[in-house]
mmCIF file with all atom_site columns, C-alpha atoms in Angstrom:
data_model
loop_
_atom_site.group_PDB
_atom_site.id
_atom_site.type_symbol
_atom_site.label_atom_id
_atom_site.label_alt_id
_atom_site.label_comp_id
_atom_site.label_asym_id
_atom_site.label_entity_id
_atom_site.label_seq_id
_atom_site.pdbx_PDB_ins_code
_atom_site.Cartn_x
_atom_site.Cartn_y
_atom_site.Cartn_z
_atom_site.occupancy
_atom_site.B_iso_or_equiv
_atom_site.pdbx_formal_charge
_atom_site.auth_seq_id
_atom_site.auth_comp_id
_atom_site.auth_asym_id
_atom_site.auth_atom_id
_atom_site.pdbx_PDB_model_num
ATOM 1  C CA . SER A 1 1  ? 0.000   0.000  0.000   1.00 80.00 ? 1122 SER A CA 1
ATOM 2  C CA . LEU A 1 2  ? 1.039   3.606  -0.369  1.00 83.00 ? 1123 LEU A CA 1
ATOM 3  C CA . ARG A 1 3  ? 1.167   4.084  3.402   1.00 88.00 ? 1124 ARG A CA 1
ATOM 4  C CA . GLU A 1 4  ? 3.572   1.158  3.768   1.00 93.00 ? 1125 GLU A CA 1
ATOM 5  C CA . THR A 1 5  ? 5.965   2.845  1.346   1.00 89.00 ? 1126 THR A CA 1
ATOM 6  C CA . GLY A 1 6  ? 5.931   6.164  3.185   1.00 86.00 ? 1127 GLY A CA 1
ATOM 7  C CA . TYR A 1 7  ? 3.199   8.049  1.358   1.00 85.00 ? 1128 TYR A CA 1
ATOM 8  C CA . GLU A 1 8  ? 0.233   9.665  3.108   1.00 87.00 ? 1129 GLU A CA 1
ATOM 9  C CA . PRO A 1 9  ? -2.669  9.401  0.633   1.00 91.00 ? 1130 PRO A CA 1
ATOM 10 C CA . GLU A 1 10 ? -5.228  12.173 0.623   1.00 91.00 ? 1131 GLU A CA 1
ATOM 11 C CA . ALA A 1 11 ? -8.341  12.300 -1.552  1.00 91.00 ? 1132 ALA A CA 1
ATOM 12 C CA . LEU A 1 12 ? -9.387  15.740 -2.715  1.00 89.00 ? 1133 LEU A CA 1
ATOM 13 C CA . PRO A 1 13 ? -12.866 16.511 -4.068  1.00 86.00 ? 1134 PRO A CA 1
ATOM 14 C CA . ASP A 1 14 ? -11.862 18.456 -7.179  1.00 86.00 ? 1135 ASP A CA 1
ATOM 15 C CA . ALA A 1 15 ? -9.033  19.607 -9.416  1.00 88.00 ? 1136 ALA A CA 1
ATOM 16 C CA . GLU A 1 16 ? -8.934  23.115 -7.989  1.00 90.00 ? 1137 GLU A CA 1
ATOM 17 C CA . GLN A 1 17 ? -8.200  21.828 -4.497  1.00 91.00 ? 1138 GLN A CA 1
ATOM 18 C CA . ALA A 1 18 ? -5.600  19.453 -5.921  1.00 91.00 ? 1139 ALA A CA 1
ATOM 19 C CA . VAL A 1 19 ? -3.774  22.364 -7.581  1.00 92.00 ? 1140 VAL A CA 1
ATOM 20 C CA . GLU A 1 20 ? -3.858  24.344 -4.326  1.00 94.00 ? 1141 GLU A CA 1
ATOM 21 C CA . ARG A 1 21 ? -2.553  21.376 -2.314  1.00 94.00 ? 1142 ARG A CA 1
ATOM 22 C CA . VAL A 1 22 ? 0.274   20.655 -4.741  1.00 93.00 ? 1143 VAL A CA 1
ATOM 23 C CA . ARG A 1 23 ? 1.316   24.302 -4.780  1.00 93.00 ? 1144 ARG A CA 1
ATOM 24 C CA . SER A 1 24 ? 1.332   24.543 -0.990  1.00 94.00 ? 1145 SER A CA 1
ATOM 25 C CA . ASP A 1 25 ? 2.748   21.112 -0.056  1.00 92.00 ? 1146 ASP A CA 1
ATOM 26 C CA . SER A 1 26 ? 4.517   19.758 -3.172  1.00 90.00 ? 1147 SER A CA 1
ATOM 27 C CA . PRO A 1 27 ? 3.801   16.079 -2.452  1.00 92.00 ? 1148 PRO A CA 1
ATOM 28 C CA . GLY A 1 28 ? 6.103   13.385 -3.806  1.00 91.00 ? 1149 GLY A CA 1
ATOM 29 C CA . MET A 1 29 ? 3.356   11.841 -5.927  1.00 94.00 ? 1150 MET A CA 1
ATOM 30 C CA . VAL A 1 30 ? 0.000   12.830 -7.386  1.00 95.00 ? 1151 VAL A CA 1
ATOM 31 C CA . ILE A 1 31 ? -2.455  10.207 -8.649  1.00 95.00 ? 1152 ILE A CA 1
ATOM 32 C CA . VAL A 1 32 ? -5.019  11.597 -11.077 1.00 95.00 ? 1153 VAL A CA 1
ATOM 33 C CA . ASP A 1 33 ? -8.145  10.072 -12.596 1.00 93.00 ? 1154 ASP A CA 1
ATOM 34 C CA . VAL A 1 34 ? -8.648  10.934 -16.264 1.00 92.00 ? 1155 VAL A CA 1
ATOM 35 C CA . GLU A 1 35 ? -12.299 11.707 -15.539 1.00 87.00 ? 1156 GLU A CA 1
ATOM 36 C CA . LEU A 1 36 ? -12.572 14.418 -12.894 1.00 81.00 ? 1157 LEU A CA 1
ATOM 37 C CA . GLY A 1 37 ? -15.857 16.096 -12.118 1.00 76.00 ? 1158 GLY A CA 1
ATOM 38 C CA . THR A 1 38 ? -14.889 19.633 -13.034 1.00 75.00 ? 1159 THR A CA 1
ATOM 39 C CA . ARG A 1 39 ? -12.149 19.131 -15.613 1.00 84.00 ? 1160 ARG A CA 1
ATOM 40 C CA . SER A 1 40 ? -10.017 16.542 -17.329 1.00 91.00 ? 1161 SER A CA 1
ATOM 41 C CA . GLY A 1 41 ? -7.326  14.804 -15.332 1.00 93.00 ? 1162 GLY A CA 1
ATOM 42 C CA . LEU A 1 42 ? -5.076  15.320 -18.341 1.00 95.00 ? 1163 LEU A CA 1
ATOM 43 C CA . ALA A 1 43 ? -5.640  19.079 -18.128 1.00 95.00 ? 1164 ALA A CA 1
ATOM 44 C CA . LEU A 1 44 ? -4.841  18.938 -14.404 1.00 95.00 ? 1165 LEU A CA 1
ATOM 45 C CA . THR A 1 45 ? -1.638  17.002 -15.126 1.00 97.00 ? 1166 THR A CA 1
ATOM 46 C CA . GLN A 1 46 ? -0.548  19.571 -17.696 1.00 96.00 ? 1167 GLN A CA 1
ATOM 47 C CA . GLU A 1 47 ? -1.379  22.450 -15.345 1.00 95.00 ? 1168 GLU A CA 1
ATOM 48 C CA . LEU A 1 48 ? 0.707   20.914 -12.559 1.00 96.00 ? 1169 LEU A CA 1
ATOM 49 C CA . ARG A 1 49 ? 3.694   20.470 -14.884 1.00 96.00 ? 1170 ARG A CA 1
ATOM 50 C CA . LEU A 1 50 ? 3.398   24.005 -16.248 1.00 94.00 ? 1171 LEU A CA 1
ATOM 51 C CA . ALA A 1 51 ? 3.298   25.268 -12.646 1.00 92.00 ? 1172 ALA A CA 1
ATOM 52 C CA . GLY A 1 52 ? 6.651   23.561 -12.071 1.00 94.00 ? 1173 GLY A CA 1
ATOM 53 C CA . TYR A 1 53 ? 5.609   20.421 -10.177 1.00 95.00 ? 1174 TYR A CA 1
ATOM 54 C CA . LYS A 1 54 ? 8.530   17.978 -10.404 1.00 96.00 ? 1175 LYS A CA 1
ATOM 55 C CA . GLY A 1 55 ? 7.078   15.033 -8.447  1.00 96.00 ? 1176 GLY A CA 1
ATOM 56 C CA . THR A 1 56 ? 5.635   11.843 -9.891  1.00 96.00 ? 1177 THR A CA 1
ATOM 57 C CA . ILE A 1 57 ? 2.245   12.027 -11.597 1.00 97.00 ? 1178 ILE A CA 1
ATOM 58 C CA . VAL A 1 58 ? 0.349   8.793  -12.182 1.00 97.00 ? 1179 VAL A CA 1
ATOM 59 C CA . VAL A 1 59 ? -2.780  8.999  -14.346 1.00 96.00 ? 1180 VAL A CA 1
ATOM 60 C CA . PHE A 1 60 ? -5.368  6.237  -14.286 1.00 93.00 ? 1181 PHE A CA 1
ATOM 61 C CA . SER A 1 61 ? -8.489  5.474  -16.260 1.00 92.00 ? 1182 SER A CA 1
ATOM 62 C CA . GLY A 1 62 ? -11.151 2.794  -16.434 1.00 84.00 ? 1183 GLY A CA 1
ATOM 63 C CA . ALA A 1 63 ? -10.704 2.800  -20.202 1.00 81.00 ? 1184 ALA A CA 1
ATOM 64 C CA . VAL A 1 64 ? -7.951  0.867  -21.925 1.00 76.00 ? 1185 VAL A CA 1
ATOM 65 C CA . ASP A 1 65 ? -7.203  3.226  -24.776 1.00 82.00 ? 1186 ASP A CA 1
ATOM 66 C CA . THR A 1 66 ? -3.788  3.833  -26.306 1.00 88.00 ? 1187 THR A CA 1
ATOM 67 C CA . ARG A 1 67 ? -4.776  7.399  -27.191 1.00 92.00 ? 1188 ARG A CA 1
ATOM 68 C CA . ILE A 1 68 ? -5.494  8.234  -23.544 1.00 91.00 ? 1189 ILE A CA 1
ATOM 69 C CA . ARG A 1 69 ? -2.148  6.747  -22.502 1.00 92.00 ? 1190 ARG A CA 1
ATOM 70 C CA . GLN A 1 70 ? -0.338  8.824  -25.137 1.00 94.00 ? 1191 GLN A CA 1
ATOM 71 C CA . SER A 1 71 ? -2.249  11.959 -24.125 1.00 94.00 ? 1192 SER A CA 1
ATOM 72 C CA . ALA A 1 72 ? -1.327  11.375 -20.483 1.00 95.00 ? 1193 ALA A CA 1
ATOM 73 C CA . ARG A 1 73 ? 2.363   11.149 -21.381 1.00 96.00 ? 1194 ARG A CA 1
ATOM 74 C CA . ARG A 1 74 ? 2.162   14.310 -23.501 1.00 96.00 ? 1195 ARG A CA 1
ATOM 75 C CA . ALA A 1 75 ? 0.478   16.118 -20.582 1.00 97.00 ? 1196 ALA A CA 1
ATOM 76 C CA . GLY A 1 76 ? 3.415   15.215 -18.353 1.00 97.00 ? 1197 GLY A CA 1
ATOM 77 C CA . ALA A 1 77 ? 2.383   11.996 -16.605 1.00 97.00 ? 1198 ALA A CA 1
ATOM 78 C CA . ASP A 1 78 ? 5.156   9.679  -15.486 1.00 98.00 ? 1199 ASP A CA 1
ATOM 79 C CA . ALA A 1 79 ? 2.924   6.620  -15.630 1.00 96.00 ? 1200 ALA A CA 1
ATOM 80 C CA . PHE A 1 80 ? -0.503  5.537  -16.822 1.00 95.00 ? 1201 PHE A CA 1
ATOM 81 C CA . LEU A 1 81 ? -2.611  2.798  -15.249 1.00 93.00 ? 1202 LEU A CA 1
ATOM 82 C CA . PRO A 1 82 ? -5.611  1.489  -17.198 1.00 87.00 ? 1203 PRO A CA 1
#
């Protein structure tokens, strides 16, 4: 589990709060769902990278689609989990 490896997982209700948290705390890893309620997880990933976030970003999706995986990488994701 993430806790066993030293991470402290925290679920945030929307992308805006995720951006605020990353800017204030700069966590070691961010896990992003492709489908967020208010905006795309890919857009969030790109925004975090453009803001200078250097930590690991893992994007996941319920869909197994090569195009989504490629889009996640282009947005700045380090890994994609279908």
